[in-house]
Each structure stands twice: as C-alpha cells, then as structure tokens.
C-alpha cells in the first residue's frame, strides 16, 4: 500500500544506496572519485536523513554540512565559501559533489508525512519543520520576524513564503515548494561561489522518501559543471 502512494507522487524513486551509486558511476566518467572530490550535503537535520548521509560519505568521504531545517542550504555563501576551500587541490581540478534534498515520510498505510522511527511505537512526522510550517500556516500564526532562539525556522518561513502557492497547501505541496527553493538556492550558491575555471562540480537535487523499512530518493534537477561546461544529468534511463 505504501508503494502505491509513493509511486503516485514520486514515480522514478529508487533506493538511496542505489541512487548514490548511480551518481558516482555517472561522475566517475567525468573524473570524480573519492580521493579527489569533496561532498557537500544540504539535507534536513532530522536523524532520519542519517542513512543518506552515511551512504554519501561511504561513497565520497566526510562531508561538509550546508543544510539546515527541511534541507534548505542555510549554510549560505559563507558555508559554501568555506567548503570551496576544502576540496583536494593536488589533482588536476578541484571537485565537489553536492546533494541537496527535500524529504518526506510515508507511513505503513501510505500516510503522507508519517514516519516510522526506530524504537517509537507511534507514527511521527517528516519533515517535522515543514509539518510545523503547514500547521502554523493553516492557523494563520506564522512568525512574522526571525527570532534569535528560532532563527532557522524564521528563515524557513520567509523562504517558503516565496514559493508555496496561495491558498490551501497540503504537506506534499509544501514539500515540493521546499524542493523548488532548495533547487533555486543551491544553483545560485554553487554557481556564485565555486570557481568553474579551476573546479568541477556536480549538483544533485531530489526528495528523500522515508518508508517504514527503507529510504528512497526521487531525483530532480541534476547537473554537472566540468571544464566550465554545464551538462544536465538525466536519471530516467536508470
Ligand atoms: Zn526535516
């Protein structure tokens, strides 16, 4: 039942380990490998995203954390700027692989936003920050300023306000809007900060999907800039 719901909303999703392997195979043809590449991750802080981080780090080595609540790359120019100085520089080019992901849970009955966590008897939620946003938006009490003790959520509210459509919006709509913001922001950060004259970089965006017993990735816009040339990466061929 849960896969019916997933396939309806995220056709083309694959198991996260297989997804990471596919990205590595694609990049290997362009000269990226574990020794010469720094991974940069923008995924949600949620521990449920940890298996993706582990899979990416098993493939590429320790990662730079650019992401915050909901996977938005809140590390910003300063974070990306710091990462830009950390890639191995003893090879022909400096190389970065960036994964920037929204995420959402599915419960055993296909409940959108439901999340089964180890040791928890009750269904919890993912993404929790987006669920909080969804509830507060529906109640009309979203914060109108950024509070120092909840700064990242304030940033999230401001950013989502520019991409969530007017009117009622369910969690799926809000998650897709978050992905749109992630794509826009990671594109601007990577092209704005990384120097394509001396480095090659790949950007993979998509949505992590948490099932009761596994984690999937539904790929979205992905591209690589190598030798100063941008090419799109298409996952539909498998
Ligand atoms: Zn989250």
CSV table of C-alpha atoms and ligand atoms in Angstrom, one decimal:
chain,number,residue,atom,x,y,z
A,1,UNK,CA,0.0,0.0,0.0
A,2,UNK,CA,2.8,2.4,0.9
A,3,UNK,CA,4.5,1.9,-2.5
A,4,UNK,CA,1.2,2.7,-4.3
A,5,UNK,CA,1.3,6.1,-2.6
A,6,UNK,CA,4.9,6.6,-3.3
A,7,UNK,CA,4.6,5.7,-6.9
A,8,UNK,CA,1.7,8.0,-7.3
A,9,UNK,CA,3.5,11.0,-6.0
A,10,UNK,CA,7.2,10.2,-6.7
A,11,UNK,CA,7.5,8.0,-9.8
A,12,UNK,CA,11.1,7.1,-10.5
A,13,UNK,CA,12.2,6.9,-6.9
A,14,UNK,CA,14.9,4.4,-6.1
A,15,UNK,CA,16.6,3.0,-3.0
A,16,UNK,CA,19.0,5.6,-1.7
A,17,UNK,CA,22.1,3.4,-1.8
A,18,UNK,CA,21.4,2.6,-5.5
A,19,UNK,CA,20.8,6.3,-6.2
A,20,UNK,CA,24.2,7.3,-4.6
A,21,UNK,CA,25.9,4.5,-6.6
A,22,UNK,CA,24.3,5.8,-9.8
A,23,UNK,CA,25.5,9.3,-9.2
A,24,UNK,CA,29.0,8.0,-8.5
A,25,UNK,CA,29.1,6.0,-11.7
A,26,UNK,CA,27.9,9.0,-13.7
A,27,UNK,CA,30.6,11.2,-12.2
A,28,UNK,CA,33.4,8.6,-12.5
A,29,UNK,CA,33.2,9.1,-16.2
A,30,UNK,CA,34.0,12.7,-15.7
A,31,UNK,CA,37.0,12.1,-13.4
A,32,UNK,CA,35.3,12.4,-10.0
A,33,UNK,CA,36.3,9.9,-7.3
A,34,UNK,CA,36.5,9.5,-3.5
A,35,UNK,CA,40.1,10.8,-3.4
A,36,UNK,CA,39.7,14.0,-5.4
A,37,UNK,CA,36.1,15.1,-4.5
A,38,UNK,CA,34.6,16.9,-1.5
A,39,UNK,CA,31.0,16.0,-0.8
A,40,UNK,CA,28.7,18.9,0.3
A,41,UNK,CA,25.3,18.0,1.7
A,42,UNK,CA,22.2,20.0,2.1
A,43,UNK,CA,19.7,17.6,3.8
A,44,UNK,CA,17.5,18.1,6.8
A,45,UNK,CA,18.9,18.0,10.3
A,46,UNK,CA,16.4,15.1,11.0
A,47,UNK,CA,18.3,11.9,12.2
A,48,UNK,CA,16.1,10.0,9.7
A,49,UNK,CA,18.2,11.6,7.0
A,50,UNK,CA,21.3,10.0,8.6
A,51,UNK,CA,21.3,6.9,6.4
A,52,UNK,CA,21.6,9.1,3.3
A,53,UNK,CA,24.5,11.0,4.8
A,54,UNK,CA,26.2,7.7,5.7
A,55,UNK,CA,25.7,6.4,2.1
A,56,UNK,CA,27.0,9.6,0.6
A,57,UNK,CA,30.0,9.6,3.0
A,58,UNK,CA,30.7,5.9,2.3
A,59,UNK,CA,30.9,6.8,-1.4
A,60,UNK,CA,32.8,10.1,-1.1
A,61,UNK,CA,34.3,10.6,2.4
A,62,UNK,CA,33.4,13.0,5.1
A,63,UNK,CA,31.0,15.7,4.0
A,64,UNK,CA,30.6,19.5,4.5
A,65,UNK,CA,27.2,20.2,6.1
A,66,UNK,CA,25.5,23.0,4.2
A,67,UNK,CA,21.9,22.1,5.0
A,68,UNK,CA,19.5,23.1,7.8
A,69,UNK,CA,15.9,22.6,8.6
A,70,UNK,CA,14.0,20.9,5.8
A,71,UNK,CA,17.2,20.6,3.8
A,72,UNK,CA,17.4,24.3,2.8
A,73,UNK,CA,21.1,25.2,2.3
A,74,UNK,CA,21.1,27.7,5.1
A,75,UNK,CA,24.9,27.5,5.4
A,76,UNK,CA,24.6,30.1,2.6
A,77,UNK,CA,27.5,31.9,0.9
A,78,UNK,CA,29.7,31.6,4.0
A,79,UNK,CA,29.2,27.9,4.3
A,80,UNK,CA,29.7,27.3,0.6
A,81,UNK,CA,32.7,29.6,0.6
A,82,UNK,CA,34.3,27.6,3.4
A,83,UNK,CA,33.6,24.4,1.6
A,84,UNK,CA,35.1,25.9,-1.6
A,85,UNK,CA,38.5,26.0,0.2
A,86,UNK,CA,38.4,22.4,1.4
A,87,UNK,CA,38.4,20.3,-1.8
A,88,UNK,CA,41.6,18.2,-2.5
A,89,UNK,CA,43.9,20.5,-4.5
A,90,UNK,CA,46.7,18.2,-5.5
A,91,UNK,CA,44.9,16.9,-8.6
A,92,UNK,CA,44.2,18.5,-12.0
A,93,UNK,CA,41.0,20.1,-10.8
A,94,UNK,CA,39.2,20.7,-7.5
A,95,UNK,CA,36.0,18.7,-7.4
A,96,UNK,CA,32.8,18.9,-5.4
A,97,UNK,CA,29.7,16.8,-5.4
A,98,UNK,CA,26.6,18.5,-3.9
A,99,UNK,CA,23.5,16.7,-2.8
A,100,UNK,CA,20.6,19.0,-1.9
A,101,UNK,CA,17.4,17.2,-0.9
A,102,UNK,CA,13.9,17.8,0.5
A,103,UNK,CA,12.4,15.0,2.5
A,104,UNK,CA,9.1,13.4,3.4
A,105,UNK,CA,7.9,10.3,5.2
A,106,UNK,CA,5.3,7.8,4.3
A,107,UNK,CA,3.6,5.7,7.0
A,108,UNK,CA,2.8,2.0,6.5
A,109,UNK,CA,-0.7,2.7,5.2
A,110,UNK,CA,0.7,5.4,2.8
A,111,UNK,CA,0.1,8.2,5.3
A,112,UNK,CA,1.8,11.3,3.7
A,113,UNK,CA,4.2,12.8,6.2
A,114,UNK,CA,4.0,9.8,8.5
A,115,UNK,CA,7.3,8.4,9.7
A,116,UNK,CA,8.3,5.2,11.4
A,117,UNK,CA,11.3,5.7,13.7
A,118,UNK,CA,13.4,3.1,15.5
A,119,UNK,CA,12.0,2.4,19.0
A,120,UNK,CA,9.0,4.6,18.5
A,121,UNK,CA,5.6,3.0,18.9
A,122,UNK,CA,3.8,5.9,17.5
A,123,UNK,CA,3.9,7.4,14.0
A,124,UNK,CA,5.9,10.6,14.0
A,125,UNK,CA,6.3,13.1,11.2
A,126,UNK,CA,8.8,14.1,8.4
A,127,UNK,CA,9.7,16.7,7.6
A,128,UNK,CA,8.8,18.0,11.1
A,129,UNK,CA,9.8,21.6,10.2
A,130,UNK,CA,7.5,21.5,7.2
A,131,UNK,CA,4.7,20.0,9.2
A,132,UNK,CA,5.1,22.8,11.8
A,133,UNK,CA,5.0,25.3,8.9
A,134,UNK,CA,1.9,23.6,7.5
A,135,UNK,CA,0.0,23.7,10.8
A,136,UNK,CA,1.0,27.3,11.6
A,137,UNK,CA,0.2,28.5,8.1
A,138,UNK,CA,-3.3,26.8,8.3
A,139,UNK,CA,-3.9,28.5,11.7
A,140,UNK,CA,-2.6,31.9,10.4
A,141,UNK,CA,0.0,32.3,13.0
A,142,UNK,CA,3.3,32.0,11.2
A,143,UNK,CA,6.0,34.1,12.8
A,144,UNK,CA,6.5,37.4,11.0
A,145,UNK,CA,10.0,38.0,12.1
A,146,UNK,CA,13.1,36.0,12.8
A,147,UNK,CA,13.6,35.2,16.5
A,148,UNK,CA,17.1,34.7,17.8
A,149,UNK,CA,16.1,31.5,19.5
A,150,UNK,CA,14.5,30.0,16.4
A,151,UNK,CA,16.4,31.7,13.7
A,152,UNK,CA,16.5,28.9,11.2
A,153,UNK,CA,12.8,28.3,11.3
A,154,UNK,CA,12.3,32.0,10.8
A,155,UNK,CA,14.4,31.8,7.7
A,156,UNK,CA,12.5,28.8,6.5
A,157,UNK,CA,9.2,30.6,6.9
A,158,UNK,CA,10.5,33.6,5.0
A,159,UNK,CA,11.8,31.4,2.2
A,160,UNK,CA,8.7,29.2,1.9
A,161,UNK,CA,6.6,32.3,1.7
A,162,UNK,CA,8.1,33.0,-1.7
A,163,UNK,CA,7.4,29.5,-3.2
A,164,UNK,CA,4.3,28.0,-1.5
A,165,UNK,CA,1.3,28.7,-3.7
A,166,UNK,CA,-1.5,30.9,-2.4
A,167,UNK,CA,-4.5,29.2,-0.8
A,168,UNK,CA,-4.6,25.9,1.0
A,169,UNK,CA,-1.4,23.8,0.7
A,170,UNK,CA,-1.0,20.3,1.9
A,171,UNK,CA,2.3,18.8,3.1
A,172,UNK,CA,3.1,17.4,-0.3
A,173,UNK,CA,2.6,20.8,-1.9
A,174,UNK,CA,4.8,22.4,0.8
A,175,UNK,CA,7.4,19.7,0.4
A,176,UNK,CA,7.6,20.3,-3.4
A,177,UNK,CA,7.8,24.0,-2.8
A,178,UNK,CA,10.7,23.4,-0.4
A,179,UNK,CA,12.4,21.4,-3.1
A,180,UNK,CA,11.9,24.3,-5.5
A,181,UNK,CA,13.5,26.7,-3.1
A,182,UNK,CA,16.4,24.2,-2.5
A,183,UNK,CA,17.0,23.9,-6.2
A,184,UNK,CA,17.0,27.6,-6.7
A,185,UNK,CA,19.2,28.4,-3.8
A,186,UNK,CA,21.8,25.6,-4.4
A,187,UNK,CA,22.0,26.6,-8.0
A,188,UNK,CA,22.8,30.2,-7.0
A,189,UNK,CA,25.2,29.2,-4.3
A,190,UNK,CA,27.2,26.8,-6.4
A,191,UNK,CA,27.5,28.9,-9.5
A,192,UNK,CA,28.0,32.1,-7.4
A,193,UNK,CA,30.7,30.7,-5.1
A,194,UNK,CA,32.5,27.9,-6.9
A,195,UNK,CA,35.1,29.0,-9.5
A,196,UNK,CA,34.3,26.9,-12.6
A,197,UNK,CA,37.7,27.9,-14.0
A,198,UNK,CA,39.5,25.8,-11.5
A,199,UNK,CA,36.9,23.4,-10.2
A,200,UNK,CA,34.4,20.9,-11.5
A,201,UNK,CA,31.2,20.3,-9.5
A,202,UNK,CA,28.0,18.3,-9.7
A,203,UNK,CA,24.7,19.2,-8.1
A,204,UNK,CA,22.1,16.5,-7.4
A,205,UNK,CA,18.7,17.6,-6.1
A,206,UNK,CA,15.7,15.5,-5.2
A,207,UNK,CA,13.4,14.3,-2.4
A,208,UNK,CA,14.3,11.7,0.2
A,209,UNK,CA,11.4,9.4,0.9
A,210,UNK,CA,11.3,7.6,4.2
A,211,UNK,CA,9.4,4.3,4.2
A,212,UNK,CA,8.9,2.1,7.3
A,213,UNK,CA,11.7,-0.1,6.3
A,214,UNK,CA,13.8,1.7,3.7
A,215,UNK,CA,14.7,5.1,2.3
A,216,UNK,CA,14.3,6.2,-1.3
A,217,UNK,CA,15.4,9.1,-3.4
A,218,UNK,CA,13.2,10.7,-6.1
A,219,UNK,CA,15.7,12.5,-8.3
A,220,UNK,CA,15.0,16.0,-9.6
A,221,UNK,CA,17.1,18.6,-11.5
A,222,UNK,CA,20.8,17.5,-11.5
A,223,UNK,CA,23.7,18.8,-13.4
A,224,UNK,CA,27.5,18.8,-13.6
A,225,UNK,CA,29.8,21.7,-14.5
A,226,UNK,CA,33.1,20.2,-15.8
A,227,UNK,CA,35.8,22.1,-17.7
A,228,UNK,CA,33.5,25.1,-17.4
A,229,UNK,CA,30.7,23.4,-19.4
A,230,UNK,CA,27.4,22.6,-17.8
A,231,UNK,CA,25.5,19.4,-18.7
A,232,UNK,CA,22.3,18.0,-17.3
A,233,UNK,CA,22.2,14.6,-15.7
A,234,UNK,CA,19.1,12.6,-16.6
A,235,UNK,CA,18.1,9.7,-14.4
A,236,UNK,CA,15.2,8.4,-16.5
A,237,UNK,CA,17.5,5.9,-18.3
A,238,UNK,CA,18.1,4.3,-14.9
B,1,LIG,ZN1,13.1,17.6,8.1
